[in-house]
C-alpha positions as a LaTeX table, in Angstrom:
\begin{tabular}{lrrr}
\hline
Residue & $x$ (\AA) & $y$ (\AA) & $z$ (\AA) \\
\hline
Met1 & $-102.76$ & $-8.49$ & $-9.38$ \\
Leu2 & $-106.19$ & $-8.96$ & $-10.80$ \\
Arg3 & $-106.73$ & $-5.36$ & $-12.09$ \\
Asp4 & $-104.54$ & $-5.46$ & $-14.91$ \\
Pro5 & $-105.31$ & $-8.07$ & $-16.86$ \\
Ile6 & $-102.51$ & $-8.50$ & $-18.70$ \\
Arg7 & $-100.16$ & $-8.52$ & $-16.11$ \\
Phe8 & $-101.76$ & $-10.94$ & $-14.66$ \\
Gly9 & $-102.78$ & $-13.13$ & $-17.89$ \\
Ile10 & $-98.73$ & $-13.71$ & $-17.88$ \\
Phe11 & $-98.51$ & $-14.35$ & $-15.08$ \\
Phe12 & $-101.18$ & $-16.99$ & $-15.42$ \\
Glu13 & $-100.13$ & $-18.33$ & $-17.92$ \\
Leu14 & $-96.30$ & $-19.49$ & $-17.15$ \\
Ile15 & $-98.72$ & $-21.99$ & $-14.92$ \\
Phe16 & $-101.09$ & $-22.63$ & $-16.89$ \\
Val17 & $-98.99$ & $-24.52$ & $-19.17$ \\
Asn18 & $-98.78$ & $-27.70$ & $-16.47$ \\
Val19 & $-101.77$ & $-27.70$ & $-16.68$ \\
Val20 & $-103.26$ & $-27.92$ & $-20.63$ \\
Val21 & $-98.99$ & $-28.92$ & $-22.05$ \\
Thr22 & $-97.06$ & $-30.34$ & $-19.11$ \\
Ala23 & $-99.02$ & $-32.74$ & $-17.41$ \\
Pro24 & $-101.03$ & $-34.52$ & $-20.83$ \\
Gly25 & $-97.26$ & $-34.93$ & $-21.36$ \\
Val26 & $-96.43$ & $-36.46$ & $-18.68$ \\
Thr27 & $-100.05$ & $-39.26$ & $-18.94$ \\
Val28 & $-99.26$ & $-39.78$ & $-22.41$ \\
Ala29 & $-95.62$ & $-40.94$ & $-20.88$ \\
Phe30 & $-97.07$ & $-43.02$ & $-17.77$ \\
Asn31 & $-99.27$ & $-44.71$ & $-20.42$ \\
Leu32 & $-97.11$ & $-44.58$ & $-23.19$ \\
Glu33 & $-98.28$ & $-48.16$ & $-23.46$ \\
Thr34 & $-102.15$ & $-47.66$ & $-24.18$ \\
Tyr35 & $-101.47$ & $-44.98$ & $-27.03$ \\
Arg36 & $-98.67$ & $-46.66$ & $-28.76$ \\
Leu37 & $-101.88$ & $-49.34$ & $-29.73$ \\
Pro38 & $-103.22$ & $-49.81$ & $-33.13$ \\
Ala39 & $-106.43$ & $-48.31$ & $-32.16$ \\
Tyr40 & $-104.86$ & $-45.39$ & $-30.58$ \\
Leu41 & $-102.48$ & $-44.46$ & $-33.78$ \\
Glu42 & $-105.62$ & $-41.08$ & $-34.62$ \\
Val43 & $-105.88$ & $-40.29$ & $-30.66$ \\
Glu44 & $-101.88$ & $-39.97$ & $-30.18$ \\
Arg45 & $-101.19$ & $-38.20$ & $-32.54$ \\
Thr46 & $-103.57$ & $-35.63$ & $-32.26$ \\
Ile47 & $-102.51$ & $-35.14$ & $-29.67$ \\
Leu48 & $-98.97$ & $-35.07$ & $-30.38$ \\
Val49 & $-100.25$ & $-32.57$ & $-32.72$ \\
Gly50 & $-102.53$ & $-30.56$ & $-30.33$ \\
His51 & $-98.95$ & $-29.98$ & $-27.24$ \\
Trp52 & $-97.62$ & $-28.67$ & $-30.20$ \\
His53 & $-100.18$ & $-26.13$ & $-31.46$ \\
Ile54 & $-101.31$ & $-25.95$ & $-27.30$ \\
Leu55 & $-97.09$ & $-24.74$ & $-26.53$ \\
Ala56 & $-97.11$ & $-22.25$ & $-29.49$ \\
Thr57 & $-100.76$ & $-20.62$ & $-28.90$ \\
Leu58 & $-99.25$ & $-20.31$ & $-24.53$ \\
Ser59 & $-96.67$ & $-18.01$ & $-26.34$ \\
Ala60 & $-98.88$ & $-16.57$ & $-28.17$ \\
Val61 & $-101.04$ & $-14.72$ & $-25.72$ \\
Ile62 & $-97.92$ & $-13.78$ & $-23.93$ \\
Val63 & $-96.74$ & $-12.11$ & $-26.46$ \\
Leu64 & $-99.38$ & $-10.52$ & $-27.60$ \\
Phe65 & $-100.03$ & $-9.72$ & $-24.18$ \\
Leu66 & $-96.65$ & $-8.46$ & $-23.48$ \\
Ile67 & $-97.85$ & $-6.35$ & $-27.98$ \\
Ala68 & $-100.53$ & $-4.32$ & $-25.62$ \\
Asp69 & $-98.16$ & $-3.62$ & $-23.04$ \\
Arg70 & $-95.83$ & $-2.42$ & $-24.29$ \\
Leu71 & $-97.99$ & 0.00 & $-26.84$ \\
Gly72 & $-99.56$ & 1.29 & $-23.53$ \\
Ala73 & $-103.33$ & $-0.04$ & $-23.71$ \\
Arg74 & $-105.64$ & 1.97 & $-20.77$ \\
Gly75 & $-109.18$ & 1.71 & $-19.45$ \\
Trp76 & $-111.51$ & $-0.15$ & $-20.39$ \\
Val77 & $-109.93$ & $-0.97$ & $-23.68$ \\
Arg78 & $-107.53$ & $-2.89$ & $-21.48$ \\
Gln79 & $-109.71$ & $-4.46$ & $-19.09$ \\
Val80 & $-111.72$ & $-5.65$ & $-22.34$ \\
Ala81 & $-108.77$ & $-7.11$ & $-25.08$ \\
Gly82 & $-106.82$ & $-8.24$ & $-20.88$ \\
Trp83 & $-109.38$ & $-10.66$ & $-20.37$ \\
Gly84 & $-111.34$ & $-11.98$ & $-23.17$ \\
Leu85 & $-107.83$ & $-12.98$ & $-24.35$ \\
Leu86 & $-107.58$ & $-14.30$ & $-21.00$ \\
Leu87 & $-110.40$ & $-16.00$ & $-20.32$ \\
Gly88 & $-111.14$ & $-17.13$ & $-24.68$ \\
Ser89 & $-107.60$ & $-18.47$ & $-25.00$ \\
Ser90 & $-108.01$ & $-20.37$ & $-21.27$ \\
Leu91 & $-111.25$ & $-21.66$ & $-22.19$ \\
Ala92 & $-110.57$ & $-22.97$ & $-25.80$ \\
Leu93 & $-107.05$ & $-24.63$ & $-24.59$ \\
Val94 & $-108.94$ & $-26.82$ & $-21.46$ \\
Phe95 & $-111.51$ & $-27.75$ & $-23.89$ \\
Val96 & $-109.25$ & $-28.77$ & $-26.76$ \\
Gln97 & $-107.91$ & $-31.31$ & $-23.88$ \\
Phe98 & $-111.22$ & $-33.42$ & $-23.81$ \\
Thr99 & $-111.22$ & $-33.53$ & $-28.22$ \\
Met100 & $-107.97$ & $-34.43$ & $-28.39$ \\
Phe101 & $-108.00$ & $-37.41$ & $-25.04$ \\
Arg102 & $-110.82$ & $-39.69$ & $-25.91$ \\
Gln103 & $-111.38$ & $-43.25$ & $-27.11$ \\
Pro104 & $-110.45$ & $-44.24$ & $-30.32$ \\
Gly105 & $-113.71$ & $-43.27$ & $-32.29$ \\
Gln106 & $-114.98$ & $-40.89$ & $-30.44$ \\
Glu107 & $-115.90$ & $-38.25$ & $-30.98$ \\
Arg108 & $-116.85$ & $-35.00$ & $-29.00$ \\
Pro109 & $-118.84$ & $-32.06$ & $-30.31$ \\
Trp110 & $-119.45$ & $-30.18$ & $-27.04$ \\
Ala111 & $-115.95$ & $-29.96$ & $-26.14$ \\
Met112 & $-115.61$ & $-28.84$ & $-30.19$ \\
Leu113 & $-118.14$ & $-25.45$ & $-29.57$ \\
Leu114 & $-116.15$ & $-24.91$ & $-26.76$ \\
Phe115 & $-113.28$ & $-25.25$ & $-27.80$ \\
Glu116 & $-114.20$ & $-22.67$ & $-30.92$ \\
Thr117 & $-115.96$ & $-20.62$ & $-28.19$ \\
Gly118 & $-112.72$ & $-19.64$ & $-26.51$ \\
Ile119 & $-110.46$ & $-19.64$ & $-30.14$ \\
Ala120 & $-113.49$ & $-16.38$ & $-30.84$ \\
Val121 & $-113.09$ & $-15.00$ & $-27.46$ \\
Ser122 & $-109.35$ & $-14.59$ & $-27.93$ \\
Leu123 & $-109.81$ & $-13.42$ & $-32.05$ \\
Leu124 & $-112.31$ & $-10.61$ & $-31.14$ \\
Ser125 & $-110.11$ & $-9.40$ & $-28.11$ \\
Val126 & $-107.39$ & $-9.65$ & $-29.68$ \\
Ala127 & $-109.23$ & $-7.21$ & $-33.00$ \\
Leu128 & $-111.07$ & $-5.16$ & $-30.58$ \\
Phe129 & $-107.48$ & $-3.96$ & $-28.57$ \\
Val130 & $-106.04$ & $-3.73$ & $-32.49$ \\
Ala131 & $-108.86$ & $-1.45$ & $-33.69$ \\
Val132 & $-108.85$ & 0.81 & $-31.22$ \\
His133 & $-105.26$ & 0.86 & $-30.99$ \\
Leu134 & $-105.17$ & 1.70 & $-35.04$ \\
Val135 & $-107.36$ & 4.71 & $-34.72$ \\
Arg136 & $-106.36$ & 6.22 & $-31.52$ \\
Gln137 & $-103.09$ & 6.25 & $-33.69$ \\
Val138 & $-104.54$ & 7.28 & $-36.52$ \\
Cys139 & $-107.63$ & 9.84 & $-35.74$ \\
Leu140 & $-106.22$ & 11.19 & $-32.26$ \\
Lys141 & $-102.54$ & 11.70 & $-33.56$ \\
Pro142 & $-101.77$ & 14.92 & $-33.95$ \\
Pro143 & $-100.80$ & 15.89 & $-38.23$ \\
Gln144 & $-96.57$ & 15.44 & $-38.54$ \\
Asp145 & $-94.35$ & 18.27 & $-39.34$ \\
Gln146 & $-94.77$ & 17.68 & $-43.67$ \\
Asp147 & $-91.14$ & 20.41 & $-44.46$ \\
Gly148 & $-89.14$ & 18.42 & $-42.25$ \\
\hline
\end{tabular}
Protein backbone atom coordinates (compact mmCIF):
# COMPACT_ATOMS: atom_id res chain seq x y z
CA MET A 1 0.00 0.00 0.00
CA LEU A 2 2.92 2.37 0.66
CA ARG A 3 4.11 1.93 -2.93
CA ASP A 4 1.19 3.97 -4.20
CA PRO A 5 1.04 7.34 -2.40
CA ILE A 6 -2.18 8.38 -4.10
CA ARG A 7 -4.24 5.39 -3.03
CA PHE A 8 -2.55 5.34 0.37
CA GLY A 9 -3.26 9.07 0.70
CA ILE A 10 -6.98 8.65 0.09
CA PHE A 11 -7.32 6.16 2.94
CA PHE A 12 -4.85 7.99 5.18
CA GLU A 13 -6.86 11.22 4.91
CA LEU A 14 -10.04 9.40 5.89
CA ILE A 15 -8.37 8.35 9.15
CA PHE A 16 -6.34 11.55 9.59
CA VAL A 17 -9.58 13.57 9.70
CA ASN A 18 -10.12 12.17 13.19
CA VAL A 19 -6.79 13.60 14.35
CA VAL A 20 -7.20 17.10 12.94
CA VAL A 21 -10.99 17.62 12.97
CA THR A 22 -12.80 15.23 15.27
CA ALA A 23 -10.42 15.21 18.26
CA PRO A 24 -10.01 19.03 18.33
CA GLY A 25 -13.79 19.43 17.99
CA VAL A 26 -14.39 17.10 20.92
CA THR A 27 -11.72 18.94 22.94
CA VAL A 28 -13.51 22.25 22.41
CA ALA A 29 -16.87 20.67 23.21
CA PHE A 30 -15.55 19.26 26.51
CA ASN A 31 -14.01 22.63 27.42
CA LEU A 32 -16.79 24.83 26.11
CA GLU A 33 -17.03 26.80 29.37
CA THR A 34 -13.40 27.90 28.93
CA TYR A 35 -13.69 28.72 25.24
CA ARG A 36 -16.79 30.83 25.86
CA LEU A 37 -15.00 33.08 28.36
CA PRO A 38 -14.55 36.65 27.04
CA ALA A 39 -10.76 36.25 27.04
CA TYR A 40 -11.02 33.19 24.78
CA LEU A 41 -13.48 34.55 22.20
CA GLU A 42 -10.73 35.27 19.66
CA VAL A 43 -9.28 31.79 20.19
CA GLU A 44 -12.73 30.20 19.84
CA ARG A 45 -13.36 32.10 16.60
CA THR A 46 -10.02 30.93 15.22
CA ILE A 47 -10.89 27.34 16.10
CA LEU A 48 -14.38 27.59 14.60
CA VAL A 49 -13.12 29.06 11.33
CA GLY A 50 -10.11 26.75 11.20
CA HIS A 51 -12.19 23.67 11.92
CA TRP A 52 -14.23 24.05 8.73
CA HIS A 53 -11.24 25.10 6.65
CA ILE A 54 -9.39 21.97 7.74
CA LEU A 55 -12.36 19.79 6.83
CA ALA A 56 -12.62 21.48 3.42
CA THR A 57 -8.88 21.07 2.85
CA LEU A 58 -9.01 17.37 3.70
CA SER A 59 -11.88 16.95 1.27
CA ALA A 60 -9.96 18.85 -1.42
CA VAL A 61 -6.85 16.72 -0.90
CA ILE A 62 -8.89 13.54 -1.32
CA VAL A 63 -10.44 14.96 -4.50
CA LEU A 64 -6.98 15.87 -5.84
CA PHE A 65 -5.82 12.31 -5.18
CA LEU A 66 -8.87 10.96 -7.01
CA ILE A 67 -8.26 13.32 -9.95
CA ALA A 68 -4.60 12.32 -10.19
CA ASP A 69 -5.59 8.66 -10.11
CA ARG A 70 -8.34 9.16 -12.70
CA LEU A 71 -6.04 11.10 -15.03
CA GLY A 72 -3.58 8.23 -14.91
CA ALA A 73 -0.59 9.71 -13.08
CA ARG A 74 2.18 7.13 -13.29
CA GLY A 75 5.82 6.68 -12.39
CA TRP A 76 7.85 9.41 -10.75
CA VAL A 77 5.07 12.00 -11.19
CA ARG A 78 2.67 9.84 -9.18
CA GLN A 79 5.30 9.33 -6.48
CA VAL A 80 6.43 12.95 -6.18
CA ALA A 81 3.00 14.53 -6.51
CA GLY A 82 1.35 11.95 -4.25
CA TRP A 83 3.90 12.01 -1.43
CA GLY A 84 4.36 15.77 -1.74
CA LEU A 85 0.64 16.44 -1.43
CA LEU A 86 0.24 13.94 1.41
CA LEU A 87 3.24 15.15 3.40
CA GLY A 88 2.61 18.82 2.72
CA SER A 89 -1.07 18.74 3.65
CA SER A 90 -0.37 16.63 6.74
CA LEU A 91 2.35 19.04 7.87
CA ALA A 92 0.05 22.02 7.35
CA LEU A 93 -2.93 20.46 9.11
CA VAL A 94 -0.93 19.27 12.11
CA PHE A 95 0.79 22.59 12.74
CA VAL A 96 -2.27 24.75 12.20
CA GLN A 97 -3.60 23.05 15.34
CA PHE A 98 -0.85 24.78 17.35
CA THR A 99 -1.97 28.11 15.90
CA MET A 100 -5.63 27.49 16.70
CA PHE A 101 -5.21 26.02 20.19
CA ARG A 102 -3.31 28.68 22.10
CA GLN A 103 -3.69 30.91 25.10
CA PRO A 104 -5.41 34.26 24.51
CA GLY A 105 -2.96 36.81 23.12
CA GLN A 106 -0.33 34.18 22.44
CA GLU A 107 1.20 33.86 18.99
CA ARG A 108 3.15 30.88 17.67
CA PRO A 109 5.24 32.02 14.71
CA TRP A 110 7.12 28.69 14.57
CA ALA A 111 3.83 26.87 13.99
CA MET A 112 2.83 29.33 11.27
CA LEU A 113 6.17 28.77 9.53
CA LEU A 114 5.65 24.99 9.49
CA PHE A 115 2.00 25.42 8.49
CA GLU A 116 2.98 27.64 5.54
CA THR A 117 5.77 25.24 4.57
CA GLY A 118 3.21 22.43 4.39
CA ILE A 119 0.95 24.56 2.21
CA ALA A 120 3.88 25.40 -0.08
CA VAL A 121 4.88 21.73 -0.45
CA SER A 122 1.27 20.79 -1.22
CA LEU A 123 0.85 23.51 -3.82
CA LEU A 124 4.20 22.71 -5.46
CA SER A 125 3.17 19.06 -5.70
CA VAL A 126 -0.13 19.93 -7.35
CA ALA A 127 1.61 22.42 -9.68
CA LEU A 128 4.13 19.75 -10.70
CA PHE A 129 1.37 17.26 -11.44
CA VAL A 130 -0.62 19.80 -13.48
CA ALA A 131 2.45 20.96 -15.42
CA VAL A 132 3.58 17.44 -16.31
CA HIS A 133 0.03 16.41 -17.21
CA LEU A 134 -0.42 19.46 -19.45
CA VAL A 135 2.93 18.92 -21.17
CA ARG A 136 2.06 15.28 -21.80
CA GLN A 137 -1.38 16.19 -23.15
CA VAL A 138 -0.21 19.03 -25.39
CA CYS A 139 3.24 17.94 -26.54
CA LEU A 140 3.04 14.17 -26.57
CA LYS A 141 -0.48 13.66 -27.87
CA PRO A 142 -0.70 12.64 -31.54
CA PRO A 143 -2.18 15.34 -33.78
CA GLN A 144 -5.92 15.16 -34.37
CA ASP A 145 -7.28 14.61 -37.86
CA GLN A 146 -8.36 18.05 -39.15
CA ASP A 147 -10.70 16.63 -41.84
CA GLY A 148 -13.17 15.03 -39.49
